[in-house]
Short mmCIF file of C-alpha atoms and ligand atoms in Angstrom, two decimals:
data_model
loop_
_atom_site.label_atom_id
_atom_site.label_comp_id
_atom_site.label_asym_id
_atom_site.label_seq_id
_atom_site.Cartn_x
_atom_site.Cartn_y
_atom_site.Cartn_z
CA UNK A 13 89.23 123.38 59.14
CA UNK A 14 91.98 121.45 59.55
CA UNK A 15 91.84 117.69 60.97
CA UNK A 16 94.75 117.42 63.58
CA UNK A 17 95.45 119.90 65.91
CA UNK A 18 99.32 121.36 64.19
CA UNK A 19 101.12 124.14 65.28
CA UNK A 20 103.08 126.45 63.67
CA UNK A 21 106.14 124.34 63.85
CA UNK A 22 104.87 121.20 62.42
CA UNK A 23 103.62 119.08 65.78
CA UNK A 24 100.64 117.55 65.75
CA UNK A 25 98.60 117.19 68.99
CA UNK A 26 97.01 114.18 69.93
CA UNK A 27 97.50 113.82 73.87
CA UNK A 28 94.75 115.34 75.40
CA UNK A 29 94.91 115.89 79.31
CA UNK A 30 91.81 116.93 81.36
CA UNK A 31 91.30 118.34 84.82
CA UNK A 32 88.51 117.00 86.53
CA UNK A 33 88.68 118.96 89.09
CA UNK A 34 90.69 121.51 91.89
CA UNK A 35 90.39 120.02 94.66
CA UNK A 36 92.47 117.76 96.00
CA UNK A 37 92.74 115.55 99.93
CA UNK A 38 95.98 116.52 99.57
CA UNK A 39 98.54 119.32 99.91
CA UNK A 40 101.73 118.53 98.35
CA UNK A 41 103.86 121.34 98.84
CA UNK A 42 105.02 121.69 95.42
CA UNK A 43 101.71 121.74 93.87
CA UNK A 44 99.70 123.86 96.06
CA UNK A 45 99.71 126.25 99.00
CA UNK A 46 99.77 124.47 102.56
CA UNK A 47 96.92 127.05 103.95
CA UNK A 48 94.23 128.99 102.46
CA UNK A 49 93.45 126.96 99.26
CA UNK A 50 90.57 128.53 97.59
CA UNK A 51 88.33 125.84 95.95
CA UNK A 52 86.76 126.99 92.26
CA UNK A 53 82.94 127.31 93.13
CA UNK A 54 81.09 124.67 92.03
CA UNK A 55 79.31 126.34 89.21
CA UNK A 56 82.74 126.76 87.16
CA UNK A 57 83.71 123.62 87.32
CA UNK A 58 82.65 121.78 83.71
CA UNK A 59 79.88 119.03 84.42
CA UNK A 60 80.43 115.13 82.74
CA UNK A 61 78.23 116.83 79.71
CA UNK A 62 80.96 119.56 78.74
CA UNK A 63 84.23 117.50 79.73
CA UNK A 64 82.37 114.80 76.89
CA UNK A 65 81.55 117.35 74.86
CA UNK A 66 85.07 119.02 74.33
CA UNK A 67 86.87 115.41 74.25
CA UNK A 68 84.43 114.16 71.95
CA UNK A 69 85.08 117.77 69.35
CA UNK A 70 89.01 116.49 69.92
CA UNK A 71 88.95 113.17 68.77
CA UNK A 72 86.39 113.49 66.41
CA UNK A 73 87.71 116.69 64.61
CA UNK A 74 91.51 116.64 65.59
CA UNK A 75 92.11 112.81 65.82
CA UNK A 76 93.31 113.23 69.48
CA UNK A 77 93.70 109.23 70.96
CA UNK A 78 94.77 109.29 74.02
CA UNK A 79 93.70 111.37 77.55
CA UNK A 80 94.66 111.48 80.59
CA UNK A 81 92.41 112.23 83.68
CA UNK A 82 94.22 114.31 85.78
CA UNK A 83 93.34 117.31 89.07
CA UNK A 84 93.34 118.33 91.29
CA UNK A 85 92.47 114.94 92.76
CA UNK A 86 90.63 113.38 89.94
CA UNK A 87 88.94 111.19 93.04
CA UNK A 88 87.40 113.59 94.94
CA UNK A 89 85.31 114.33 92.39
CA UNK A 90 81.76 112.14 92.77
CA UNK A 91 80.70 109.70 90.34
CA UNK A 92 84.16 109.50 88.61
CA UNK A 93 83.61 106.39 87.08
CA UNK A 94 80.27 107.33 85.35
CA UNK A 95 82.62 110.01 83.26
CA UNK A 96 85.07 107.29 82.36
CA UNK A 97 82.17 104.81 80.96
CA UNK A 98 81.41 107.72 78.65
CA UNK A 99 84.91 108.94 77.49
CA UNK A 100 85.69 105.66 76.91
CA UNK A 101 82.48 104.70 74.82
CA UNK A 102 84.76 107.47 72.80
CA UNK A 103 87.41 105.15 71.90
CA UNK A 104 89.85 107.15 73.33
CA UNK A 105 92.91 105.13 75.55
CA UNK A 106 91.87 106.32 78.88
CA UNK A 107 94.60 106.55 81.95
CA UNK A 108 94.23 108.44 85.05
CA UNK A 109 96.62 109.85 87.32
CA UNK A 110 95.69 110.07 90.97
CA UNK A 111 97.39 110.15 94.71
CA UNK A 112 96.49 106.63 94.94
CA UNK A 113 94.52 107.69 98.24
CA UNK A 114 91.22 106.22 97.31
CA UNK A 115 92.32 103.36 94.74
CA UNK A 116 92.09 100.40 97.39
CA UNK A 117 88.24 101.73 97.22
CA UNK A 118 88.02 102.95 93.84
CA UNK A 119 90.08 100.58 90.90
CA UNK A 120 87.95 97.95 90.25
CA UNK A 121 85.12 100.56 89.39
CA UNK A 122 87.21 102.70 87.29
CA UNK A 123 88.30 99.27 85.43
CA UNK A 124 84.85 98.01 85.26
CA UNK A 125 83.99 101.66 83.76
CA UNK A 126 87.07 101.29 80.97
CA UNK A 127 90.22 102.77 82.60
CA UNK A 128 92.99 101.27 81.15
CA UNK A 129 96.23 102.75 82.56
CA UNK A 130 96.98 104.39 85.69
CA UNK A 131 99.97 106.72 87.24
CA UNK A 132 100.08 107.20 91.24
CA UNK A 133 101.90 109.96 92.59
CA UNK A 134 104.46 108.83 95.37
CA UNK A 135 107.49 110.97 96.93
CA UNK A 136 108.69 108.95 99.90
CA UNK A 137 108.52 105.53 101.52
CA UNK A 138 108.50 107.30 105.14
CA UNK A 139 105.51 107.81 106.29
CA UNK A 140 106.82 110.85 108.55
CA UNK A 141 108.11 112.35 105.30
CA UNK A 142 104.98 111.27 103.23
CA UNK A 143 103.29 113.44 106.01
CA UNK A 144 105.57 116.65 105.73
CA UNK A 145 105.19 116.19 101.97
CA UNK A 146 101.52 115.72 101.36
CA UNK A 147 100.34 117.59 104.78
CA UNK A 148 98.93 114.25 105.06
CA UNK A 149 99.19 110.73 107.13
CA UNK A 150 98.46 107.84 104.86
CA UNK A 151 101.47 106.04 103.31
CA UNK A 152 99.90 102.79 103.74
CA UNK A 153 96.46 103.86 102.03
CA UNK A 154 98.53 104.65 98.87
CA UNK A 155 100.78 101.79 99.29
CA UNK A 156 97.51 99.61 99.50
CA UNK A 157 96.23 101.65 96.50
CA UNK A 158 98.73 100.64 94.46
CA UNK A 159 98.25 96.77 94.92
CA UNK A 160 94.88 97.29 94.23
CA UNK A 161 95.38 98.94 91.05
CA UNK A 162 97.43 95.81 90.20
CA UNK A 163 95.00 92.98 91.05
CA UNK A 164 92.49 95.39 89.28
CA UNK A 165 94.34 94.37 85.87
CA UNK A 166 95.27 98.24 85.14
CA UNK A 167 98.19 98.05 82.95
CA UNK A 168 100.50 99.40 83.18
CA UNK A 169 100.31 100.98 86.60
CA UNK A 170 103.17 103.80 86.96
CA UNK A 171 104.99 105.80 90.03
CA UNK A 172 105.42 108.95 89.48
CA UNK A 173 108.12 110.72 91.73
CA UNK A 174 108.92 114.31 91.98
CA UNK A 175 112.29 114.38 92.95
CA UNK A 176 113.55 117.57 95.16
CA UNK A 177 116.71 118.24 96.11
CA UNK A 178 117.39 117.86 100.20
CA UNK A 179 113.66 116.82 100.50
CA UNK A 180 113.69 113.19 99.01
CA UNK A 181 116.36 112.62 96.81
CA UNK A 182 118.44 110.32 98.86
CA UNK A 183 114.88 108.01 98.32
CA UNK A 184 115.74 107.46 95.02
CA UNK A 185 116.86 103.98 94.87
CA UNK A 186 114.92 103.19 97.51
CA UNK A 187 112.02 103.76 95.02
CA UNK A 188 113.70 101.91 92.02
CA UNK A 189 114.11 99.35 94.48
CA UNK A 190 109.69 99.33 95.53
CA UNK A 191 109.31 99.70 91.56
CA UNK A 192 111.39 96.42 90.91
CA UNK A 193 109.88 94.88 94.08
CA UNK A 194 106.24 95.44 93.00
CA UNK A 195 106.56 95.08 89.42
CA UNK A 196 105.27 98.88 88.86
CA UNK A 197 107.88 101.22 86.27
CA UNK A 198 108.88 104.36 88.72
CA UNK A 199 108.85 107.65 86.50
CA UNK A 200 111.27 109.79 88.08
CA UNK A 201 110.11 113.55 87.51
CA UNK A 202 112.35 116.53 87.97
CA UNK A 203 110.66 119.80 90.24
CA UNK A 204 109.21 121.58 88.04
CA UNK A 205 108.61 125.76 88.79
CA UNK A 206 104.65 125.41 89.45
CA UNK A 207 104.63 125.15 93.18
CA UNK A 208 102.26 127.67 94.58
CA UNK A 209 104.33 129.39 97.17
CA UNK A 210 106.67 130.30 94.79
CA UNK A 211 109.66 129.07 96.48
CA UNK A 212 111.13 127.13 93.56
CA UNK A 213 115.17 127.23 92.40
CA UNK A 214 117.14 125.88 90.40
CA UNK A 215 118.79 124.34 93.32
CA UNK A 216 116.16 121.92 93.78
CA UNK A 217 115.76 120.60 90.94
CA UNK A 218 117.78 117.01 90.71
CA UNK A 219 119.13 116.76 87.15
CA UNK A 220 117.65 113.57 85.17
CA UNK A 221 120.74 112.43 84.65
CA UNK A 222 122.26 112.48 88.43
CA UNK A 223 119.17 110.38 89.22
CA UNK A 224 119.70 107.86 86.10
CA UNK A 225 123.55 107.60 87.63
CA UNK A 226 122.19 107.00 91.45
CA UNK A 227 120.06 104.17 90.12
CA UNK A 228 122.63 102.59 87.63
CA UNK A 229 125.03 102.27 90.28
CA UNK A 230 122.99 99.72 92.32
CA UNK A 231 121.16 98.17 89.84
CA UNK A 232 123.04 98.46 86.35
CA UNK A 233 120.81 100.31 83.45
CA UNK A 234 120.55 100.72 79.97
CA UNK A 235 118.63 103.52 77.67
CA UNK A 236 115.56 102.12 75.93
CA UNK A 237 115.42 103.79 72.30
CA UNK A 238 112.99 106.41 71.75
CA UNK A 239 109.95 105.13 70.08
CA UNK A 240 107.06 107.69 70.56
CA UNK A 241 107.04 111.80 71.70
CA UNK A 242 106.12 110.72 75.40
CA UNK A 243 108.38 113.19 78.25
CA UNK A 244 109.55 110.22 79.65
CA UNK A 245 113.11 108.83 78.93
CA UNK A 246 113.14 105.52 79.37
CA UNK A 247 115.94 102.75 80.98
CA UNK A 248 115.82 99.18 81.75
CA UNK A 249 117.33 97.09 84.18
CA UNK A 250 119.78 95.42 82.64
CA UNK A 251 119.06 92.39 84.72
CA UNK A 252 115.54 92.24 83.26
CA UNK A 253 114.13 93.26 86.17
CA UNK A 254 111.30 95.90 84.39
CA UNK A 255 112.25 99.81 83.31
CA UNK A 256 112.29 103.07 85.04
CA UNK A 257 111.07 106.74 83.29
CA UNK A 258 112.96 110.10 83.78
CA UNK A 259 111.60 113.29 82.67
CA UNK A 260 113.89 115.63 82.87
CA UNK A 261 111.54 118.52 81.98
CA UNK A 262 114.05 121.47 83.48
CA UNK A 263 117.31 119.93 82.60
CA UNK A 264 116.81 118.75 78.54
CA UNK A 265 113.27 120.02 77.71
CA UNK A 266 111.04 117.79 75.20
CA UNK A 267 108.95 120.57 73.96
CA UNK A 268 110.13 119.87 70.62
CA UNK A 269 108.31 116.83 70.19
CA UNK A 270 105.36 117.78 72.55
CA UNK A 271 102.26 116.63 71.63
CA UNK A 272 100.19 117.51 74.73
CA UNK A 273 96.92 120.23 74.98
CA UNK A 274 95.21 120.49 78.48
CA UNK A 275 91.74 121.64 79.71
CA UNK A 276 91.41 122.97 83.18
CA UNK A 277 88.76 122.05 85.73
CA UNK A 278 86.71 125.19 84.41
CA UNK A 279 87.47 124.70 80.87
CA UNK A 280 90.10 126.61 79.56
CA UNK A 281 92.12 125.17 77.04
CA UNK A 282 96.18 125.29 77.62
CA UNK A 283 98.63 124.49 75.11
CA UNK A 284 101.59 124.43 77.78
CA UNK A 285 102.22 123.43 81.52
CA UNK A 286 103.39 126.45 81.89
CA UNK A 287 101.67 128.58 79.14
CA UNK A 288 100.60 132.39 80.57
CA UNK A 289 97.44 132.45 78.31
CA UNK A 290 94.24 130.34 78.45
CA UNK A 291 91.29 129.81 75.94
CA UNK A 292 87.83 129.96 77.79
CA UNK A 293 85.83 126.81 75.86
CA UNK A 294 83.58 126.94 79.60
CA UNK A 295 82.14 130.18 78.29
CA UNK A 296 81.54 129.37 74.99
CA UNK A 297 79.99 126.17 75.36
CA UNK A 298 77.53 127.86 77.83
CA UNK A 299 77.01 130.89 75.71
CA UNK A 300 75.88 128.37 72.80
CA UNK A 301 78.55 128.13 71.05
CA UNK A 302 78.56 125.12 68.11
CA UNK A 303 81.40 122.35 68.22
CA UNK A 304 82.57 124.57 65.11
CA UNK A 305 83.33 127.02 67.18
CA UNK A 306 84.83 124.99 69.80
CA UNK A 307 86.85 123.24 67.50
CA UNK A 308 88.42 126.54 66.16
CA UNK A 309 89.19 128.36 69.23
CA UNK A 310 91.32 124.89 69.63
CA UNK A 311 93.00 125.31 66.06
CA UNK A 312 93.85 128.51 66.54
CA UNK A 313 95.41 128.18 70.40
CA UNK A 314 97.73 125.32 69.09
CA UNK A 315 98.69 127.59 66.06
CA UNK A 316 99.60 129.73 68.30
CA UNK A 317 101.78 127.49 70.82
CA UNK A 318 105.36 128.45 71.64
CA UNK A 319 108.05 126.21 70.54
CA UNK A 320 108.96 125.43 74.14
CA UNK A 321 108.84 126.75 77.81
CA UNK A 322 111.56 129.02 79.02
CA UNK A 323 112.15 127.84 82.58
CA UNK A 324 115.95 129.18 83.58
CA UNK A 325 116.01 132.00 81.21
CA UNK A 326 115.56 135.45 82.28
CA UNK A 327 112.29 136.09 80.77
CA UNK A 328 110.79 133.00 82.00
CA UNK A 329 107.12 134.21 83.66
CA UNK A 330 105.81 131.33 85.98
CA UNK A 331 102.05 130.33 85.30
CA UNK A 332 99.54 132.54 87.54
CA UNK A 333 97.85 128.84 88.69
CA UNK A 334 99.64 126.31 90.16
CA UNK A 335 99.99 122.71 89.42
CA UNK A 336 96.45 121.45 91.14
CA UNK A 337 94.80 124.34 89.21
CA UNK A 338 96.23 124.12 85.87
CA UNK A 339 95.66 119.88 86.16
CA UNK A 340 99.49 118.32 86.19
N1 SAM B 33 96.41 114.59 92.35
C1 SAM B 33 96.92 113.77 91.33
C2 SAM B 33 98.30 113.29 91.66
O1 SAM B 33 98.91 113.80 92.61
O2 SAM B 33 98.80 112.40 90.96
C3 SAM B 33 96.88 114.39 89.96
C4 SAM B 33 97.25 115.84 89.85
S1 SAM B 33 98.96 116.21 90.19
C5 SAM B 33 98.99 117.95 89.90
C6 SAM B 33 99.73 115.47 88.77
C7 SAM B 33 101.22 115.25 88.86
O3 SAM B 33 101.86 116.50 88.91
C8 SAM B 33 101.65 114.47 90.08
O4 SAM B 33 102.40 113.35 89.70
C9 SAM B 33 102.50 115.47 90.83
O5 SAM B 33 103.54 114.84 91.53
C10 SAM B 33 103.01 116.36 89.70
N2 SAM B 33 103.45 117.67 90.15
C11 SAM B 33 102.76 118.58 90.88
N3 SAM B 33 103.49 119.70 91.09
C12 SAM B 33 104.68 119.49 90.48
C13 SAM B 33 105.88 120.26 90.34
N4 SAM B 33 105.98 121.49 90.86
N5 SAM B 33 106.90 119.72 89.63
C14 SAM B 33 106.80 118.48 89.09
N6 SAM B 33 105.70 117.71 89.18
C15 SAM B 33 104.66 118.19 89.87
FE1 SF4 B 34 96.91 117.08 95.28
FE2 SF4 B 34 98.17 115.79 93.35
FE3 SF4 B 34 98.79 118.33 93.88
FE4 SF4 B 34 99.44 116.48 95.64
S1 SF4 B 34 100.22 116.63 93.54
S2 SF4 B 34 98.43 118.43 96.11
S3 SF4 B 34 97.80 115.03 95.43
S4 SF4 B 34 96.88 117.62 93.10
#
């Protein structure tokens, strides 16, 4: 069996992210529908045992360092932090990306448990169009979420924005602005085609490099140099005030240096965001299957990857979950 996880064209897989669950306080209208959510019963859903169990197959067969807790809202689901004492005891670098809602409540538990790094989701600075966004009221929860993560000592601690055309892109440097102000890196993320209603175009998507040139007009930029396969593009201020992140996922794709598997809440194992196939390791594992087995349905699925997704081209097939299902 082979030791890394390699696909056919040569990229080795070491980024592991993992659904904890698909639930979520929120309901950001580009990750899920508004009404009539249907929760995963409980049953499906992989218990601390089998999410430690598959992460523990990946870094110990495949040499996979790094993952990334992810929903769903990775905070709804109870006892979080016991499940990052034991992927940590793993060795693995451990960050978590959550709606910030609970952090004020949460980060010095999930530090205390080993959490090192942390992203919080954040489209707007107004709470009236944090509502509309995240069919929620609490801006200030999130906002206070974030300066807990900070005086928690997780590091770094990252914004991530989805940018949408006519919705909040004229927030943009408003954001760079809170990033600089609160000494946090904004990742600036272009709308991606997993929103559950299905309303997505192309129209809505803000190019990377419109939002780079919004920024660099107020406060002057400059491109970092690539060092690693991570989405992100990143630019510094060139007045040393910290660094922003694009990824410009639609606009100039990065699957050719992807290095990224995921598992779902109920344990199937993706090799794409937007892959139309899934590999059921929930069934296996509870049919009594050995970490053999496990660890070459995983070999074979990343054999198998595609060289990249296909999002503007006519045979592009959206995923059959969205976002807060497949774990973003
Ligand atoms: N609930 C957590 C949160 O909001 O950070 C974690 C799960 S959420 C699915 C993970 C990330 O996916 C968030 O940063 C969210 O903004 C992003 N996301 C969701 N739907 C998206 C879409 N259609 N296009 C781009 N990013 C999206
Ligand atoms: Fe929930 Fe995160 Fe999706 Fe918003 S982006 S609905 S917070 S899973």
């Amino acid at each position: 069996m082979p030791t890394e996880l390699v696909d056919s064209f040569g990229r080795v897989h070491r980024d592991l992210r993992v659904s904890v669950t698909d639930r979520c306080n929120f309901r950001c209208s580009y990750c899920m529908p508004t009404e009539g959510m249907v929760w995963q019963p409980r049953d499906e859903i992989l218990t601390f045992e089998e999410i430690e169990r598959i992460v523990r197959v990946a870094v110990e067969r495949f040499g996979v360092r790094s993952v990334r807790l992810t929903g769903g809202e990775p905070t709804v689901r109870a006892h979080l932090p016991v499940l990052i004492g034991r992927l940590s005891a793993l060795g693995v670098d451990l960050a978590l990306t959550t709606n910030g809602s609970s952090l004020s409540l949460l980060a010095e538990d999930l530090v205390a448990a080993g959490l090192s790094r942390i992203n919080v989701s954040l489209d707007s600075l107004r709470a009236d169009r944090f509502a509309t966004i995240t069919g929620r009221h609490g801006l200030d929860r999130v906002l206070e979420g974030i300066d807990a993560a900070v005086a928690a000592g997780l590091a770094p601690v990252k914004i991530n924005m989805v940018v949408m055309a006519g919705v909040n892109d004229d927030e943009v440097v408003d954001m760079a602005a809170f990033g600089r102000r609160r000494g946090v890196e904004v990742r600036f993320i272009e709308f991606m085609p997993l929103d559950a209603q299905q309303a997505w175009v192309d129209g809505d998507v803000v190019p990377a490099a419109s939002i780079v040139a919004a920024i660099d007009e107020v406060y002057p930029l400059e491109s970092v140099p690539r060092t690693s396969s991570a989405p992100a593009q990143q630019w510094r201020y060139r007045d040393g005030a910290g660094s922003i992140g694009v990824i410009p996922t639609v606009t100039e794709s990065f699957c050719s240096t992807c290095d990224r598997v995921r598992l779902t809440a109920d344990g199937q194992f993706r090799t794409c965001l937007f892959a139309t196939d899934e590999h059921d390791l929930r069934g296996l594992m509870r049919g009594g299957a050995s970490d053999d087995q496990l660890a070459a349905v995983m070999t074979s699925a990343v054999e198998g990857k595609w060289a990249g997704h296909q999002i503007g081209q006519v045979h592009f097939i959206r995923p059959r979950r969205s976002m807060s299902q497949i774990g973003g």
